[in-house]
Short mmCIF file of C-alpha atoms and ligand atoms in Angstrom, two decimals:
data_model
loop_
_atom_site.label_atom_id
_atom_site.label_comp_id
_atom_site.label_asym_id
_atom_site.label_seq_id
_atom_site.Cartn_x
_atom_site.Cartn_y
_atom_site.Cartn_z
CA MET A 1 -13.35 10.74 -19.78
CA SER A 2 -14.48 12.95 -17.01
CA VAL A 3 -12.45 11.53 -14.12
CA MET A 4 -8.81 10.47 -14.01
CA ILE A 5 -7.32 8.83 -10.96
CA GLY A 6 -3.77 7.66 -10.32
CA LEU A 7 -2.30 6.08 -7.20
CA GLU A 8 1.10 6.11 -5.52
CA THR A 9 1.19 3.41 -2.88
CA HIS A 10 3.84 2.92 -0.19
CA VAL A 11 4.04 -0.61 1.17
CA GLN A 12 6.08 -1.51 4.27
CA LEU A 13 7.99 -4.69 3.57
CA LYS A 14 8.32 -7.74 5.76
CA SER A 15 12.10 -8.00 6.15
CA ALA A 16 13.90 -8.84 9.39
CA SER A 17 16.02 -5.67 9.29
CA LYS A 18 15.76 -2.12 8.00
CA LEU A 19 16.70 -0.92 4.53
CA PHE A 20 20.10 0.69 5.11
CA CYS A 21 21.23 -0.53 8.54
CA GLY A 22 21.18 -3.67 10.69
CA CYS A 23 18.42 -2.45 13.01
CA ARG A 24 15.42 -4.71 13.47
CA ASN A 25 12.48 -3.86 11.30
CA PRO A 26 9.66 -3.04 13.77
CA VAL A 27 7.12 -4.25 11.19
CA THR A 28 8.14 -7.88 11.76
CA TYR A 29 8.76 -7.50 15.47
CA LYS A 30 6.24 -9.34 17.64
CA GLY A 31 4.73 -6.98 20.15
CA ALA A 32 5.57 -3.95 18.01
CA GLY A 33 2.53 -2.36 19.60
CA GLU A 34 4.28 -2.13 22.96
CA LEU A 35 7.63 -1.20 21.49
CA LYS A 36 9.22 1.78 23.26
CA PRO A 37 9.90 4.78 20.99
CA ASN A 38 13.46 5.18 19.67
CA THR A 39 14.69 1.71 20.61
CA PHE A 40 15.28 0.14 17.18
CA VAL A 41 17.71 2.83 16.11
CA CYS A 42 21.38 3.32 15.28
CA PRO A 43 23.56 6.19 13.98
CA THR A 44 22.59 5.36 10.37
CA CYS A 45 18.79 5.45 10.70
CA LEU A 46 19.07 8.46 13.02
CA GLY A 47 21.07 10.23 10.31
CA PHE A 48 24.17 11.01 12.38
CA PRO A 49 26.93 12.80 10.48
CA GLY A 50 29.49 10.37 9.09
CA SER A 51 27.19 7.33 9.21
CA LYS A 52 26.92 5.39 5.97
CA PRO A 53 24.04 3.39 4.52
CA ARG A 54 24.52 -0.28 3.56
CA LEU A 55 21.85 -1.75 1.30
CA ASN A 56 19.81 -4.71 2.58
CA SER A 57 19.96 -6.88 -0.56
CA LYS A 58 16.89 -8.84 0.53
CA ILE A 59 14.79 -5.77 -0.26
CA VAL A 60 16.07 -5.70 -3.83
CA ASP A 61 14.93 -9.34 -4.19
CA PHE A 62 11.54 -8.45 -2.69
CA ALA A 63 11.12 -5.55 -5.11
CA ILE A 64 12.10 -7.76 -8.05
CA SER A 65 9.47 -10.33 -7.09
CA ALA A 66 6.83 -7.57 -6.89
CA ALA A 67 7.99 -6.23 -10.25
CA LEU A 68 7.68 -9.67 -11.86
CA ALA A 69 4.25 -10.27 -10.36
CA LEU A 70 3.10 -6.91 -11.77
CA ASN A 71 4.56 -7.68 -15.21
CA CYS A 72 7.12 -4.87 -15.07
CA LYS A 73 10.40 -4.36 -16.87
CA ILE A 74 13.32 -4.52 -14.47
CA ALA A 75 16.19 -2.03 -14.77
CA PRO A 76 19.42 -3.87 -15.63
CA SER A 77 21.30 -1.41 -13.43
CA MET A 78 20.08 1.19 -11.00
CA TYR A 79 21.17 3.61 -8.27
CA PHE A 80 19.73 5.52 -5.34
CA SER A 81 19.15 9.25 -4.97
CA ARG A 82 18.77 11.75 -2.17
CA LYS A 83 15.47 13.56 -1.99
CA THR A 84 16.28 16.64 0.02
CA TYR A 85 13.84 18.26 2.39
CA PHE A 86 13.93 19.79 5.83
CA TYR A 87 11.67 18.09 8.33
CA PRO A 88 12.44 16.26 11.58
CA ASP A 89 11.06 12.90 10.35
CA MET A 90 14.32 12.31 8.49
CA GLY A 91 17.34 13.06 10.68
CA LYS A 92 19.76 13.54 7.80
CA ASN A 93 17.45 15.99 5.95
CA PHE A 94 17.08 13.77 2.92
CA GLN A 95 15.34 10.52 2.12
CA ILE A 96 17.21 7.84 0.20
CA THR A 97 14.96 6.82 -2.65
CA GLN A 98 15.08 6.04 -6.35
CA TYR A 99 14.21 8.78 -8.78
CA GLU A 100 15.92 8.76 -12.16
CA VAL A 101 16.14 4.97 -12.50
CA PRO A 102 13.53 3.03 -10.52
CA ILE A 103 14.01 -0.71 -10.10
CA ALA A 104 10.99 -1.46 -12.30
CA SER A 105 8.67 0.22 -14.79
CA GLU A 106 5.93 -0.34 -17.36
CA GLY A 107 3.88 -3.01 -15.61
CA ILE A 108 0.28 -4.12 -15.88
CA MET A 109 -2.33 -5.31 -13.41
CA GLU A 110 -5.68 -6.59 -14.57
CA ILE A 111 -8.61 -5.80 -12.31
CA SER A 112 -12.25 -6.71 -12.57
CA VAL A 113 -15.04 -4.46 -11.31
CA GLY A 114 -18.64 -5.54 -11.66
CA GLY A 115 -17.60 -8.31 -14.03
CA LYS A 116 -15.80 -5.83 -16.30
CA LYS A 117 -12.09 -6.49 -16.81
CA LYS A 118 -9.66 -3.63 -17.13
CA LYS A 119 -5.89 -3.21 -17.36
CA ILE A 120 -4.20 -0.75 -15.05
CA ARG A 121 -0.75 0.35 -16.16
CA ILE A 122 1.99 0.48 -13.54
CA ARG A 123 4.29 3.40 -14.27
CA ARG A 124 7.09 2.48 -11.87
CA ILE A 125 8.15 0.71 -8.69
CA HIS A 126 10.95 2.11 -6.59
CA ILE A 127 12.62 1.32 -3.29
CA GLU A 128 12.88 3.91 -0.52
CA GLU A 129 13.13 4.32 3.23
CA ASP A 130 10.23 5.19 5.51
CA PRO A 131 10.64 8.38 7.54
CA ALA A 132 10.19 8.53 11.32
CA LYS A 133 6.82 8.97 12.96
CA LEU A 134 5.82 12.37 14.33
CA ILE A 135 3.43 12.46 17.25
CA HIS A 136 1.76 15.82 17.72
CA MET A 137 0.98 16.53 21.36
CA HIS A 138 -1.74 18.83 22.67
CA ASP A 139 -0.97 18.93 26.33
CA GLY A 140 -2.97 21.39 28.42
CA GLY A 141 -2.60 24.26 25.98
CA ARG A 142 1.00 23.31 25.19
CA GLU A 143 1.59 22.05 21.71
CA TYR A 144 4.71 20.18 20.75
CA THR A 145 5.83 17.27 18.64
CA LYS A 146 7.62 14.07 19.55
CA VAL A 147 9.62 12.02 17.08
CA ASP A 148 9.82 8.22 17.11
CA TYR A 149 12.68 7.02 14.88
CA ASN A 150 11.76 3.32 15.09
CA ARG A 151 10.08 3.65 11.71
CA SER A 152 12.97 5.61 10.19
CA GLY A 153 14.61 3.34 7.60
CA VAL A 154 11.82 0.75 7.38
CA PRO A 155 11.95 -0.61 3.82
CA LEU A 156 9.23 0.52 1.43
CA ILE A 157 8.38 -0.06 -2.15
CA GLU A 158 6.39 2.67 -3.83
CA ILE A 159 4.14 1.54 -6.65
CA VAL A 160 2.98 4.28 -8.99
CA THR A 161 0.18 3.73 -11.51
CA GLU A 162 -0.73 5.68 -14.61
CA PRO A 163 -3.96 7.71 -14.19
CA ASP A 164 -6.02 4.78 -15.47
CA PHE A 165 -8.79 4.56 -12.87
CA GLU A 166 -12.12 6.07 -13.79
CA THR A 167 -13.94 5.41 -10.51
CA PRO A 168 -13.05 5.16 -6.79
CA GLU A 169 -14.28 1.53 -6.92
CA GLU A 170 -11.60 0.66 -9.49
CA ALA A 171 -8.95 2.18 -7.24
CA ARG A 172 -10.20 0.13 -4.32
CA GLU A 173 -10.22 -3.07 -6.36
CA TYR A 174 -6.65 -2.43 -7.50
CA LEU A 175 -5.42 -1.89 -3.94
CA THR A 176 -7.19 -5.00 -2.66
CA LYS A 177 -5.58 -7.06 -5.37
CA LEU A 178 -2.19 -5.42 -4.86
CA GLY A 179 -2.33 -6.43 -1.19
CA GLN A 180 -3.26 -10.00 -2.13
CA ILE A 181 -0.39 -10.31 -4.61
CA LEU A 182 2.18 -8.90 -2.19
CA GLU A 183 0.94 -11.25 0.53
CA TYR A 184 1.22 -14.23 -1.81
CA LEU A 185 4.82 -13.17 -2.52
CA GLY A 186 5.49 -13.18 1.22
CA ILE A 187 6.88 -9.64 1.18
CA TYR A 188 3.97 -7.86 2.87
CA ASP A 189 1.82 -8.98 5.75
CA PHE A 190 -1.41 -7.25 6.52
CA SER A 191 -1.78 -9.25 9.73
CA LEU A 192 1.42 -7.66 11.07
CA GLU A 193 -0.25 -4.28 10.69
CA ALA A 194 2.32 -3.42 8.04
CA SER A 195 0.95 -0.32 6.46
CA MET A 196 -0.11 0.38 2.93
CA LYS A 197 -0.47 4.12 2.39
CA SER A 198 -1.55 5.80 -0.78
CA ASP A 199 -1.37 9.23 -2.31
CA ALA A 200 -4.36 9.53 -4.64
CA ASN A 201 -4.40 11.94 -7.58
CA LEU A 202 -7.73 12.91 -9.04
CA SER A 203 -8.68 15.36 -11.76
CA VAL A 204 -11.99 16.12 -13.47
CA PHE A 205 -12.63 17.26 -17.05
CA GLY A 206 -8.95 17.34 -17.90
CA GLY A 207 -8.22 19.94 -15.20
CA ASP A 208 -5.26 20.16 -12.83
CA ARG A 209 -4.79 17.15 -10.62
CA VAL A 210 -5.24 17.35 -6.88
CA GLU A 211 -3.26 15.00 -4.70
CA THR A 212 -4.69 13.62 -1.45
CA LYS A 213 -1.77 12.40 0.59
CA ASN A 214 -1.12 9.58 2.99
CA ILE A 215 -4.38 7.67 3.05
CA THR A 216 -4.08 4.50 5.12
CA GLY A 217 -5.73 1.31 3.95
CA VAL A 218 -7.93 0.34 1.06
CA LYS A 219 -11.43 1.44 2.04
CA GLU A 220 -10.29 4.92 3.04
CA VAL A 221 -8.83 5.51 -0.43
CA GLN A 222 -12.22 4.84 -1.95
CA ARG A 223 -13.91 7.20 0.54
CA ALA A 224 -11.38 9.98 -0.01
CA LEU A 225 -11.68 9.68 -3.78
CA ARG A 226 -15.47 9.79 -3.66
CA TYR A 227 -15.29 12.98 -1.64
CA GLU A 228 -12.69 14.58 -3.94
CA HIS A 229 -14.72 13.66 -7.01
CA ILE A 230 -17.80 15.40 -5.69
CA ARG A 231 -15.85 18.42 -4.44
CA GLN A 232 -14.07 18.98 -7.75
CA ASN A 233 -17.23 18.40 -9.76
CA ASN A 234 -18.97 21.09 -7.73
CA MET A 235 -16.09 23.53 -8.21
CA HIS A 236 -16.18 22.83 -11.91
CA ARG A 237 -19.93 23.37 -12.06
CA PHE A 238 -19.62 26.76 -10.37
CA GLY A 239 -16.82 27.77 -12.72
CA LYS A 240 -14.16 27.82 -10.00
CA LYS A 241 -10.59 27.11 -11.01
CA ILE A 242 -9.13 23.89 -9.63
CA GLU A 243 -5.43 24.37 -9.04
CA MET A 244 -2.76 21.81 -8.41
CA GLU A 245 -2.48 21.25 -4.67
CA SER A 246 -1.86 18.69 -1.95
CA ARG A 247 -4.68 17.81 0.40
CA LEU A 248 -5.05 15.66 3.51
CA TRP A 249 -7.76 13.08 4.14
CA ASP A 250 -9.57 13.37 7.46
CA PRO A 251 -11.17 9.95 7.98
CA VAL A 252 -13.20 11.11 10.99
CA GLY A 253 -14.71 14.16 9.31
CA GLY A 254 -14.90 12.36 5.97
CA VAL A 255 -13.40 15.33 4.11
CA THR A 256 -10.14 16.32 2.43
CA LYS A 257 -8.42 19.50 3.59
CA ARG A 258 -6.01 21.81 1.85
CA MET A 259 -2.43 21.20 2.96
CA ARG A 260 -0.19 23.19 0.64
CA ARG A 261 0.45 24.14 -2.93
CA LYS A 262 1.81 21.07 -4.64
CA GLU A 263 5.55 21.17 -5.08
CA SER A 264 6.97 19.69 -8.25
CA GLU A 265 9.46 16.82 -8.04
CA ALA A 266 12.17 19.22 -9.24
CA ASP A 267 11.71 21.26 -6.04
CA TYR A 268 13.33 18.43 -4.10
CA GLY A 269 16.67 18.81 -5.87
CA TYR A 270 17.41 15.13 -6.24
CA ILE A 271 21.07 14.19 -6.31
CA PHE A 272 22.84 10.88 -6.77
CA GLU A 273 23.47 9.06 -3.45
CA PRO A 274 27.27 8.76 -3.36
CA ASP A 275 27.40 6.42 -0.35
CA LEU A 276 25.74 3.55 -2.25
CA PRO A 277 27.11 1.78 -5.31
CA VAL A 278 25.41 1.32 -8.66
CA ILE A 279 23.53 -1.97 -8.45
CA GLU A 280 23.35 -4.47 -11.29
CA ASN A 281 20.19 -6.54 -11.42
CA GLU A 282 21.67 -9.57 -13.07
CA LYS A 283 19.56 -11.58 -15.50
CA GLU A 284 20.44 -14.80 -13.76
CA LYS A 285 19.21 -13.54 -10.41
CA ILE A 286 15.97 -12.23 -11.92
CA LEU A 287 15.40 -15.60 -13.57
CA GLN A 288 16.00 -17.38 -10.28
CA ILE A 289 13.47 -15.17 -8.48
CA LYS A 290 11.01 -15.72 -11.32
CA LYS A 291 11.31 -19.48 -10.90
CA SER A 292 10.70 -19.26 -7.18
CA LEU A 293 7.51 -17.17 -7.47
CA PRO A 294 4.44 -18.90 -6.04
CA GLU A 295 1.25 -19.43 -8.01
CA LEU A 296 -0.36 -15.97 -7.90
CA PRO A 297 -4.04 -15.16 -7.18
CA ASP A 298 -5.05 -14.86 -10.85
CA GLU A 299 -3.36 -18.12 -11.82
CA LYS A 300 -4.90 -19.90 -8.87
CA ARG A 301 -8.38 -18.60 -9.64
CA ILE A 302 -8.13 -19.74 -13.25
CA ARG A 303 -6.84 -23.17 -12.19
CA PHE A 304 -9.62 -23.58 -9.60
CA VAL A 305 -12.30 -22.87 -12.20
CA LYS A 306 -10.74 -25.37 -14.58
CA GLN A 307 -9.69 -28.10 -12.18
CA TYR A 308 -12.66 -28.06 -9.79
CA GLN A 309 -15.37 -26.61 -12.06
CA LEU A 310 -15.96 -23.78 -9.59
CA HIS A 311 -17.85 -20.59 -10.32
CA GLU A 312 -15.59 -17.64 -11.09
CA SER A 313 -16.80 -15.75 -8.00
CA GLU A 314 -16.27 -18.72 -5.70
CA ALA A 315 -12.78 -19.32 -7.11
CA GLU A 316 -11.99 -15.66 -6.62
CA LYS A 317 -12.98 -15.75 -2.96
CA LEU A 318 -10.90 -18.88 -2.34
CA ALA A 319 -7.87 -17.44 -4.17
CA SER A 320 -8.05 -14.14 -2.29
CA GLU A 321 -5.71 -15.54 0.36
CA LYS A 322 -3.12 -18.25 -0.13
CA GLU A 323 -3.84 -19.89 3.24
CA LEU A 324 -7.56 -20.02 2.49
CA ALA A 325 -6.91 -21.54 -0.94
CA ASP A 326 -4.66 -24.17 0.64
CA LEU A 327 -7.38 -25.03 3.17
CA PHE A 328 -9.91 -25.46 0.38
CA GLU A 329 -7.65 -27.83 -1.56
CA THR A 330 -6.86 -29.92 1.53
CA ALA A 331 -10.52 -30.04 2.56
CA ALA A 332 -11.63 -30.97 -0.97
CA LYS A 333 -9.56 -34.15 -0.70
CA VAL A 334 -11.34 -35.11 2.52
CA VAL A 335 -14.96 -34.01 2.08
CA GLY A 336 -15.20 -33.42 -1.67
CA VAL A 337 -15.03 -30.26 -3.77
CA LYS A 338 -18.62 -29.18 -3.35
CA ILE A 339 -18.72 -29.23 0.43
CA ALA A 340 -15.23 -27.74 0.74
CA SER A 341 -15.77 -24.86 -1.70
CA GLY A 342 -19.27 -24.12 -0.45
CA TRP A 343 -18.27 -23.78 3.18
CA VAL A 344 -14.81 -22.25 2.82
CA ALA A 345 -15.87 -19.64 0.23
CA GLY A 346 -19.25 -19.25 1.96
CA ALA A 347 -19.77 -19.18 5.71
CA LEU A 348 -16.08 -19.26 6.66
CA LYS A 349 -15.04 -16.41 4.35
CA LYS A 350 -18.11 -14.42 5.34
CA THR A 351 -17.28 -14.74 9.03
CA LEU A 352 -13.64 -13.76 8.41
CA ASN A 353 -14.73 -10.69 6.43
CA TYR A 354 -17.25 -9.74 9.07
CA ASN A 355 -14.55 -9.86 11.75
CA ASN A 356 -12.07 -8.10 9.46
CA LEU A 357 -9.69 -11.07 9.62
CA SER A 358 -7.65 -13.05 7.15
CA PHE A 359 -7.64 -16.81 7.69
CA ARG A 360 -4.00 -16.58 8.75
CA LYS A 361 -4.67 -13.81 11.22
CA SER A 362 -7.63 -15.69 12.71
CA GLY A 363 -5.19 -18.35 13.91
CA VAL A 364 -7.73 -21.09 13.14
CA LYS A 365 -6.10 -24.36 12.13
CA GLY A 366 -7.28 -25.89 8.86
CA ASP A 367 -7.80 -29.26 10.57
CA GLU A 368 -10.42 -27.77 12.88
CA VAL A 369 -12.45 -26.53 9.92
CA ILE A 370 -12.11 -29.89 8.16
CA LYS A 371 -13.31 -31.68 11.30
CA VAL A 372 -16.53 -29.64 11.21
CA LEU A 373 -17.02 -30.23 7.48
CA LYS A 374 -16.61 -33.99 8.04
CA MET A 375 -19.41 -33.92 10.60
CA PHE A 376 -21.58 -31.99 8.16
CA LYS A 377 -20.85 -34.55 5.47
CA LYS A 378 -21.71 -37.42 7.80
CA GLY A 379 -25.04 -35.76 8.51
CA ASP A 380 -24.28 -34.93 12.15
CA PHE A 381 -24.82 -31.21 11.53
CA THR A 382 -27.46 -29.24 9.68
CA ASP A 383 -26.46 -26.23 7.54
CA HIS A 384 -27.35 -23.93 10.35
CA VAL A 385 -25.38 -25.80 13.02
CA THR A 386 -22.34 -26.01 10.71
CA GLU A 387 -22.44 -22.26 10.18
CA THR A 388 -22.83 -21.53 13.89
CA VAL A 389 -19.90 -23.80 14.80
CA LEU A 390 -17.62 -22.31 12.12
CA GLN A 391 -18.50 -18.79 13.27
CA LYS A 392 -17.75 -19.64 16.87
CA ILE A 393 -14.40 -21.24 15.99
CA VAL A 394 -13.28 -18.12 14.12
CA GLU A 395 -14.55 -15.71 16.75
CA SER A 396 -13.23 -17.57 19.80
CA GLY A 397 -10.08 -19.02 18.22
CA ARG A 398 -10.80 -22.29 20.06
CA ASP A 399 -10.70 -25.82 18.67
CA ALA A 400 -13.70 -27.53 17.10
CA ASP A 401 -14.26 -30.11 19.87
CA SER A 402 -14.57 -27.61 22.70
CA VAL A 403 -16.80 -25.32 20.64
CA ILE A 404 -19.10 -28.19 19.65
CA LYS A 405 -19.26 -29.40 23.22
CA GLU A 406 -20.04 -25.95 24.58
CA LEU A 407 -22.73 -25.19 22.02
CA GLY A 408 -24.23 -28.64 22.49
CA LEU A 409 -25.65 -28.58 18.98
CA LYS A 410 -26.27 -31.54 16.74
CA ARG A 411 -28.71 -32.59 14.09
CA ILE A 412 -32.22 -33.48 15.27
CA ASP A 413 -33.80 -36.19 13.13
CA ASP A 414 -36.27 -37.59 15.64
CA LYS A 415 -39.70 -37.15 14.02
CA LYS A 416 -41.50 -36.99 17.38
CA ILE A 417 -39.33 -34.15 18.67
CA ILE A 418 -39.71 -32.23 15.43
CA GLU A 419 -43.48 -32.72 15.43
CA THR A 420 -43.84 -31.52 19.01
CA VAL A 421 -41.97 -28.32 18.23
CA ILE A 422 -44.00 -27.68 15.09
CA LEU A 423 -47.38 -28.25 16.75
CA LYS A 424 -46.42 -25.82 19.50
CA ILE A 425 -45.43 -23.16 16.98
CA LEU A 426 -48.52 -23.67 14.80
CA ALA A 427 -50.71 -23.17 17.86
CA GLU A 428 -48.94 -19.89 18.67
CA GLU A 429 -48.90 -18.64 15.10
CA GLN A 430 -52.44 -19.20 13.95
CA ARG A 431 -52.43 -16.04 11.85
CA ALA A 432 -49.38 -17.09 9.88
CA VAL A 433 -51.02 -20.47 9.31
CA ASP A 434 -54.17 -18.77 7.99
CA ASP A 435 -52.09 -16.49 5.75
CA TYR A 436 -50.28 -19.50 4.38
CA LEU A 437 -53.55 -21.27 3.71
CA GLY A 438 -54.70 -18.08 1.99
CA GLY A 439 -51.77 -18.41 -0.42
CA ALA A 440 -49.06 -16.30 1.26
CA GLU A 441 -45.90 -18.35 0.60
CA LYS A 442 -43.94 -15.87 2.74
CA SER A 443 -45.74 -17.09 5.86
CA LEU A 444 -44.26 -20.53 5.37
CA ASN A 445 -40.75 -19.05 5.51
CA TYR A 446 -41.73 -17.22 8.64
CA LEU A 447 -42.85 -20.48 10.25
CA ILE A 448 -39.65 -22.27 9.16
CA GLY A 449 -37.66 -19.44 10.77
CA LYS A 450 -39.61 -19.96 14.01
CA VAL A 451 -38.80 -23.68 14.01
CA MET A 452 -35.13 -22.96 13.34
CA ARG A 453 -34.95 -20.51 16.21
CA GLU A 454 -36.79 -22.84 18.59
CA THR A 455 -34.42 -25.72 17.76
CA ARG A 456 -31.32 -23.50 17.41
CA GLY A 457 -30.99 -24.65 13.84
CA GLN A 458 -30.67 -28.30 14.74
CA VAL A 459 -33.45 -29.29 12.39
CA ASP A 460 -32.60 -29.30 8.72
CA ALA A 461 -34.45 -26.46 6.96
CA GLY A 462 -35.78 -28.78 4.25
CA THR A 463 -37.12 -31.24 6.82
CA ALA A 464 -38.73 -28.39 8.78
CA LYS A 465 -40.48 -27.14 5.66
CA LYS A 466 -41.80 -30.56 4.75
CA SER A 467 -42.99 -31.28 8.29
CA ILE A 468 -44.75 -27.93 8.66
CA VAL A 469 -46.65 -28.38 5.39
CA GLU A 470 -47.64 -31.86 6.47
CA ALA A 471 -48.78 -30.75 9.93
CA ILE A 472 -50.93 -27.94 8.49
CA LYS A 473 -52.46 -30.39 6.03
CA ASN A 474 -53.32 -32.78 8.86
CA GLN A 475 -54.86 -29.98 10.92
CA THR A 476 -57.16 -28.86 8.13
CA LYS A 477 -58.35 -32.33 7.25
ZN1 LIG B 501 19.44 1.66 12.26
MN1 LIG B 502 7.58 8.04 -1.77
#
């Protein structure tokens, strides 16, 4: 195995309050973007002497649900530790985390890349607090740093894998699926801009591992890993020694940069956190959480294939987001499975992806989509019109009626109108007609495209094709 990759991923959780105090969690605060710095703070999350942490028990439940979804073993009892370091992002000079006994360990996630299934082992999941945000100022030659403690104490789970990835694509697939699972569980919400940040370890040819820290998002992890892979391969080829170090990903430059020699975990001098009790994760509670877990993406995908006879890839697209899957199932009852799956997994999902939106974040109501699909089913809309209307609904966030009215699109079936358009185009495109008559099938597609553009897609593509062929035949008689 020439490449080994492992990930450590920090996920901000969707609780109302912070991990060790009653402050609001800015992650779930509407308008967090305009939030003034250092407003959601108290003596505890600022680390004032004498302040004491109190554990938000909701976060333990959240972590247990993540552990169950990732097939982990849950520690029957656990405690928190202080990870000591000196840096202004943590006012008390240590981070409360779990070290010796994490809440969960030994999990498994199955991923599939290019149709190949693979099991990724989860080494551990632990709970910890987010540090404050540092903002480095470059102000007319003056350089200084501001600290915003709103983020200090935001609840995180850190999910650590074994070094089981062999390509950057596998790492990306894992993170995508991790996000989906955590969203299904209702403990993470991408649409709230809750962050998912990863430290990515990569080594080549059994050499020392190099850690690239703090990469935000899913795509960036893949980019950073691709870069690191090439860089380390080149060093190896030129016989240079790769030593253990920490690097930073620069998404603008597209490179990783040396940060410091990697410290070992022992350098942090972990000690037991005496201000928090030992916590028992009772069997009964775990069982209760297990019972309340929703159907997860994998289970849903498998059920969709079985129950609706969908293709694996279509089922996977539909199951990628709970809200999208729900829309499909509701729509299937109204317009049938084929129309519902085709449009929801097809044009709708494509438009959401293109606009970097989830269905939830788009704010589109399921009923609006179903309204459009009903008109398609009735024959009021061609494929092309249906796609245009769905796109516009997603992009404008408006309701179906107003979008349809504004676009003024419907299906054109009137033979006379269609014929007039086609004759006009054939007259303009004599060369394409000749090419077609000479056997170039491609020219027919070109002519169909012309008709579609001229009629803004209001003529069904099949009808257009048939009518063009007929018109050319008549002309050459
Ligand atoms: Zn606080
Ligand atoms: Mn951490």
